[in-house]
């Protein structure tokens, strides 16, 4: 029998791919920054422009990030989420909107049990697309407070989350790095859940995978298959140890810079609000 929040996760999956209620602004919203960009990492913007990604650089809604061989991109998202792209990956930030003022300092603790069917009044969203390769993801405040507004699209399924850390890799005749005794992983989507749960939506329905669960989906019209151990395709998803200290240092700087930016924005809005109240004599100063 499905738990209540499993049902909410499924409901969220059915609605998470819908466009956000708010119209997109002319300037793409900052979605996060690179805690690490190792090797050949390129970004294609929504306008078609291309740039190399370096440690500390920002990424925006609409950006597509591509990692070359032996390359990694460790993204620290504006809502505190994280996405690590392994070598040979193409990843698109299809939609991202985060309203920092909607969350207090204890948001992740006090709102983590918000039902998936709750209204998303501020239009927050985190919709991603894995086009090729694999990634490790940890959801942030958007996923924790509005899981119906988070989705990871893949070539064969859409993944929804609930307080989650998970790995996903799509093999399309490109997983030879995990060959063993002459055999390579079968083509398809591989998943593993370290924390929380994910819901995998296909044309045949939704499968919920909890912490410690593994699975494989051969194609969009195929049935999701649960596995009893970590699939070979997901054996090397973590950031190599030699890069971790560098990524941790940059992540700390990114989060300090982000906190200062949001603090300054709140102060400007507060000053603007006080001027309006004085002007229209609404409330005190």
Coordinates of C-alpha atoms in Angstrom, one line a residue:
X1 CA 0.0 0.0 0.0
X2 CA 1.4 3.4 -1.0
X3 CA 2.2 5.8 1.8
X4 CA 0.4 9.2 1.8
X5 CA 3.5 11.1 0.6
X6 CA 4.1 8.5 -2.1
X7 CA 0.7 9.4 -3.5
X8 CA 1.7 13.1 -3.3
X9 CA 4.9 12.3 -5.2
X10 CA 2.9 10.7 -8.0
X11 CA 0.5 13.6 -8.1
X12 CA 3.5 15.9 -8.3
X13 CA 5.0 13.9 -11.2
X14 CA 1.8 14.3 -13.2
X15 CA 1.9 18.1 -12.8
X16 CA 5.6 19.0 -12.6
X17 CA 6.2 19.1 -16.4
X18 CA 3.6 21.9 -16.8
X19 CA 5.0 25.4 -17.5
X20 CA 5.3 27.8 -14.6
X21 CA 2.4 30.2 -14.0
X22 CA 4.8 33.1 -14.2
X23 CA 6.0 34.3 -17.6
X24 CA 9.7 34.0 -18.2
X25 CA 11.6 37.2 -17.9
X26 CA 13.8 38.6 -20.7
X27 CA 16.9 38.0 -18.6
X28 CA 17.3 34.3 -17.6
X29 CA 17.3 33.7 -13.9
X30 CA 20.5 32.6 -12.2
X31 CA 20.0 28.9 -11.3
X32 CA 23.3 28.3 -9.5
X33 CA 27.1 28.4 -9.8
X34 CA 29.8 25.9 -10.6
X35 CA 31.6 24.7 -7.4
X36 CA 33.9 22.9 -9.8
X37 CA 34.3 22.7 -13.6
X38 CA 37.1 20.3 -14.3
X39 CA 38.3 19.6 -17.8
X40 CA 36.3 20.5 -20.9
X41 CA 33.0 21.9 -19.6
X42 CA 30.9 24.1 -22.0
X43 CA 27.7 25.9 -21.6
X44 CA 25.2 26.7 -24.4
X45 CA 22.8 29.5 -23.4
X46 CA 19.2 29.8 -24.3
X47 CA 20.2 32.3 -27.0
X48 CA 22.6 29.8 -28.6
X49 CA 25.8 31.5 -27.3
X50 CA 28.5 29.2 -26.0
X51 CA 31.0 29.7 -23.2
X52 CA 33.5 27.7 -21.2
X53 CA 32.5 27.0 -17.6
X54 CA 35.0 27.7 -14.8
X55 CA 35.0 27.3 -11.1
X56 CA 32.6 29.9 -9.6
X57 CA 30.9 30.8 -12.8
X58 CA 27.1 31.2 -12.8
X59 CA 24.6 29.1 -14.8
X60 CA 21.2 30.2 -15.7
X61 CA 17.7 28.9 -16.6
X62 CA 17.9 27.6 -20.2
X63 CA 21.5 26.7 -20.1
X64 CA 22.8 23.4 -21.4
X65 CA 26.0 22.1 -19.8
X66 CA 28.2 19.5 -21.5
X67 CA 31.1 17.7 -20.0
X68 CA 33.8 16.1 -22.1
X69 CA 35.7 12.9 -21.3
X70 CA 37.4 13.0 -17.9
X71 CA 35.5 16.2 -17.1
X72 CA 33.1 17.1 -14.3
X73 CA 30.7 19.9 -13.4
X74 CA 29.6 20.2 -9.8
X75 CA 26.7 22.7 -9.7
X76 CA 25.6 24.4 -6.5
X77 CA 22.0 25.6 -7.1
X78 CA 20.4 28.8 -5.7
X79 CA 18.0 26.8 -3.5
X80 CA 20.8 24.8 -1.9
X81 CA 20.4 21.8 -4.2
X82 CA 23.4 20.2 -6.0
X83 CA 23.9 18.4 -9.3
X84 CA 27.2 16.6 -10.2
X85 CA 27.6 15.9 -13.9
X86 CA 29.9 13.0 -14.7
X87 CA 32.1 12.8 -17.9
X88 CA 30.3 12.6 -21.2
X89 CA 27.1 14.2 -20.0
X90 CA 24.7 16.8 -21.5
X91 CA 22.3 18.4 -19.0
X92 CA 19.8 21.2 -19.5
X93 CA 18.3 23.5 -16.9
X94 CA 15.0 23.7 -18.6
X95 CA 13.2 25.8 -16.0
X96 CA 14.4 27.3 -12.7
X97 CA 12.8 29.9 -10.4
X98 CA 13.7 30.3 -6.7
X99 CA 12.2 32.9 -4.3
X100 CA 14.6 33.2 -1.4
X101 CA 12.2 35.5 0.5
X102 CA 9.6 32.7 0.6
X103 CA 11.9 30.6 2.8
X104 CA 13.0 31.4 6.4
X105 CA 16.2 30.1 7.9
X106 CA 14.5 26.9 9.1
X107 CA 12.6 26.2 5.9
X108 CA 14.3 22.9 5.1
X109 CA 13.5 21.6 8.6
X110 CA 10.0 23.0 9.1
X111 CA 8.6 22.5 5.6
X112 CA 10.1 19.2 4.5
X113 CA 6.7 17.4 5.1
X114 CA 4.7 19.8 3.0
X115 CA 2.2 17.7 1.0
X116 CA 3.1 17.4 -2.7
X117 CA -0.4 18.7 -3.6
X118 CA 0.2 22.1 -1.8
X119 CA -0.1 25.2 -3.9
X120 CA 3.1 26.8 -5.2
X121 CA 2.0 30.4 -4.8
X122 CA 5.4 31.9 -5.7
X123 CA 5.8 29.8 -8.9
X124 CA 9.0 28.2 -7.8
X125 CA 10.2 25.4 -10.1
X126 CA 13.3 23.3 -10.8
X127 CA 12.8 21.4 -14.1
X128 CA 15.9 19.7 -15.5
X129 CA 16.6 17.5 -18.5
X130 CA 19.3 14.8 -18.7
X131 CA 19.9 14.5 -22.4
X132 CA 23.0 12.2 -22.3
X133 CA 25.2 10.6 -19.6
X134 CA 24.7 10.6 -15.9
X135 CA 24.5 12.7 -12.8
X136 CA 24.2 12.7 -9.0
X137 CA 21.5 15.1 -7.6
X138 CA 20.5 16.4 -4.2
X139 CA 17.3 18.4 -4.0
X140 CA 17.2 21.9 -2.4
X141 CA 14.4 24.0 -0.9
X142 CA 12.3 23.8 -4.0
X143 CA 12.2 20.0 -4.0
X144 CA 11.8 19.9 -0.2
X145 CA 8.9 22.4 0.0
X146 CA 7.3 22.0 -3.4
X147 CA 8.2 18.5 -4.7
X148 CA 5.5 18.8 -7.4
X149 CA 7.6 21.6 -8.9
X150 CA 10.7 19.5 -9.3
X151 CA 11.4 17.1 -12.2
X152 CA 14.4 15.4 -13.8
X153 CA 13.4 14.5 -17.4
X154 CA 15.4 11.8 -19.2
X155 CA 15.0 10.2 -22.7
X156 CA 12.8 7.4 -21.3
X157 CA 11.2 8.7 -18.1
X158 CA 10.5 11.7 -15.9
X159 CA 11.8 11.5 -12.3
X160 CA 10.1 13.2 -9.3
X161 CA 11.6 13.4 -5.9
X162 CA 10.9 13.6 -2.1
X163 CA 13.8 14.8 0.1
X164 CA 16.2 13.0 -2.2
X165 CA 19.7 12.2 -3.1
X166 CA 19.9 10.0 -6.2
X167 CA 22.0 8.8 -9.1
X168 CA 20.8 8.4 -12.7
X169 CA 22.6 7.4 -15.8
X170 CA 21.3 6.9 -19.3
X171 CA 23.3 4.4 -21.4
X172 CA 22.9 4.7 -25.1
X173 CA 25.9 2.6 -26.4
X174 CA 28.2 4.9 -24.4
X175 CA 28.8 3.0 -21.1
X176 CA 31.9 1.2 -22.2
X177 CA 33.8 2.7 -19.2
X178 CA 31.9 0.1 -17.0
X179 CA 32.7 -2.9 -19.2
X180 CA 33.5 -6.1 -17.3
X181 CA 34.8 -9.3 -18.8
X182 CA 34.0 -8.0 -22.3
X183 CA 30.4 -7.0 -21.5
X184 CA 29.0 -3.5 -21.1
X185 CA 25.8 -2.4 -19.3
X186 CA 22.7 -2.7 -21.4
X187 CA 21.2 0.4 -22.9
X188 CA 18.6 2.1 -20.8
X189 CA 18.1 4.2 -17.6
X190 CA 19.8 3.2 -14.4
X191 CA 18.8 4.7 -11.0
X192 CA 20.0 4.5 -7.4
X193 CA 18.5 6.3 -4.3
X194 CA 20.7 7.3 -1.4
X195 CA 18.2 9.4 0.6
X196 CA 14.4 9.9 0.4
X197 CA 12.6 8.5 -2.7
X198 CA 12.1 9.0 -6.4
X199 CA 9.1 8.4 -8.6
X200 CA 9.8 7.2 -12.1
X201 CA 7.0 8.1 -14.5
X202 CA 6.8 6.4 -17.9
X203 CA 4.0 5.8 -20.3
X204 CA 3.1 2.7 -18.4
X205 CA 2.7 4.3 -14.9
X206 CA 4.8 5.5 -11.9
X207 CA 7.2 3.4 -9.9
X208 CA 8.4 4.6 -6.5
X209 CA 11.9 3.7 -5.4
X210 CA 12.9 4.3 -1.8
X211 CA 16.3 4.8 -0.1
X212 CA 18.7 2.0 -0.9
X213 CA 16.7 1.0 -4.0
X214 CA 18.1 0.4 -7.5
X215 CA 16.4 0.1 -10.8
X216 CA 16.6 -0.2 -14.6
X217 CA 14.3 1.0 -17.4
X218 CA 15.1 -0.3 -20.9
X219 CA 12.8 2.0 -22.8
X220 CA 9.8 4.4 -22.6
X221 CA 7.3 1.6 -23.3
X222 CA 9.0 -1.0 -21.0
X223 CA 8.3 -1.9 -17.4
X224 CA 10.6 -0.5 -14.7
X225 CA 12.7 -3.3 -13.2
X226 CA 13.9 -3.2 -9.6
X227 CA 17.5 -4.5 -9.0
X228 CA 18.9 -6.0 -5.8
X229 CA 22.3 -4.4 -6.0
X230 CA 24.0 -1.3 -7.4
X231 CA 24.0 -1.5 -11.2
X232 CA 27.4 -1.6 -12.8
X233 CA 26.6 1.6 -14.8
X234 CA 26.4 3.6 -11.5
X235 CA 29.6 2.4 -9.8
X236 CA 31.6 5.5 -10.5
X237 CA 29.2 8.4 -10.0
X238 CA 30.9 10.3 -7.2
X239 CA 33.3 13.2 -7.7
X240 CA 36.9 11.8 -7.6
X241 CA 38.6 12.4 -4.2
X242 CA 41.3 14.5 -5.7
X243 CA 38.8 17.2 -6.7
X244 CA 36.6 17.3 -3.5
X245 CA 38.6 19.8 -1.4
X246 CA 38.7 22.2 -4.3
X247 CA 34.9 21.9 -4.8
X248 CA 34.2 22.3 -1.1
X249 CA 36.3 25.5 -0.9
X250 CA 34.5 27.0 -3.9
X251 CA 31.1 25.9 -2.7
X252 CA 31.7 27.7 0.6
X253 CA 32.6 30.9 -1.3
X254 CA 29.6 30.6 -3.6
X255 CA 27.2 30.2 -0.6
X256 CA 28.8 33.2 1.3
X257 CA 28.5 35.3 -1.9
X258 CA 24.9 34.2 -2.4
X259 CA 23.9 35.0 1.2
X260 CA 25.4 38.5 0.8
X261 CA 23.5 39.0 -2.4
X262 CA 20.1 37.9 -1.0
X263 CA 20.7 40.0 2.1
X264 CA 21.3 43.1 0.0
X265 CA 18.2 42.4 -2.1
X266 CA 16.0 42.0 1.0
X267 CA 17.4 45.3 2.4
X268 CA 16.6 47.1 -0.9
X269 CA 13.1 45.7 -0.9
X270 CA 12.6 46.7 2.7
X271 CA 13.7 50.2 2.1
X272 CA 11.5 50.4 -1.0
X273 CA 8.5 49.1 1.1
X274 CA 9.1 51.7 3.8
X275 CA 9.1 54.5 1.2
X276 CA 5.8 53.3 -0.2
X277 CA 4.3 53.1 3.3
X278 CA 5.3 56.6 4.1
X279 CA 4.1 57.8 0.7
X280 CA 0.6 56.3 1.1
X281 CA 0.6 56.5 4.9
X282 CA 0.1 52.8 5.3
X283 CA 1.4 51.6 8.6
X284 CA 4.4 52.7 10.5
X285 CA 7.9 53.5 9.2

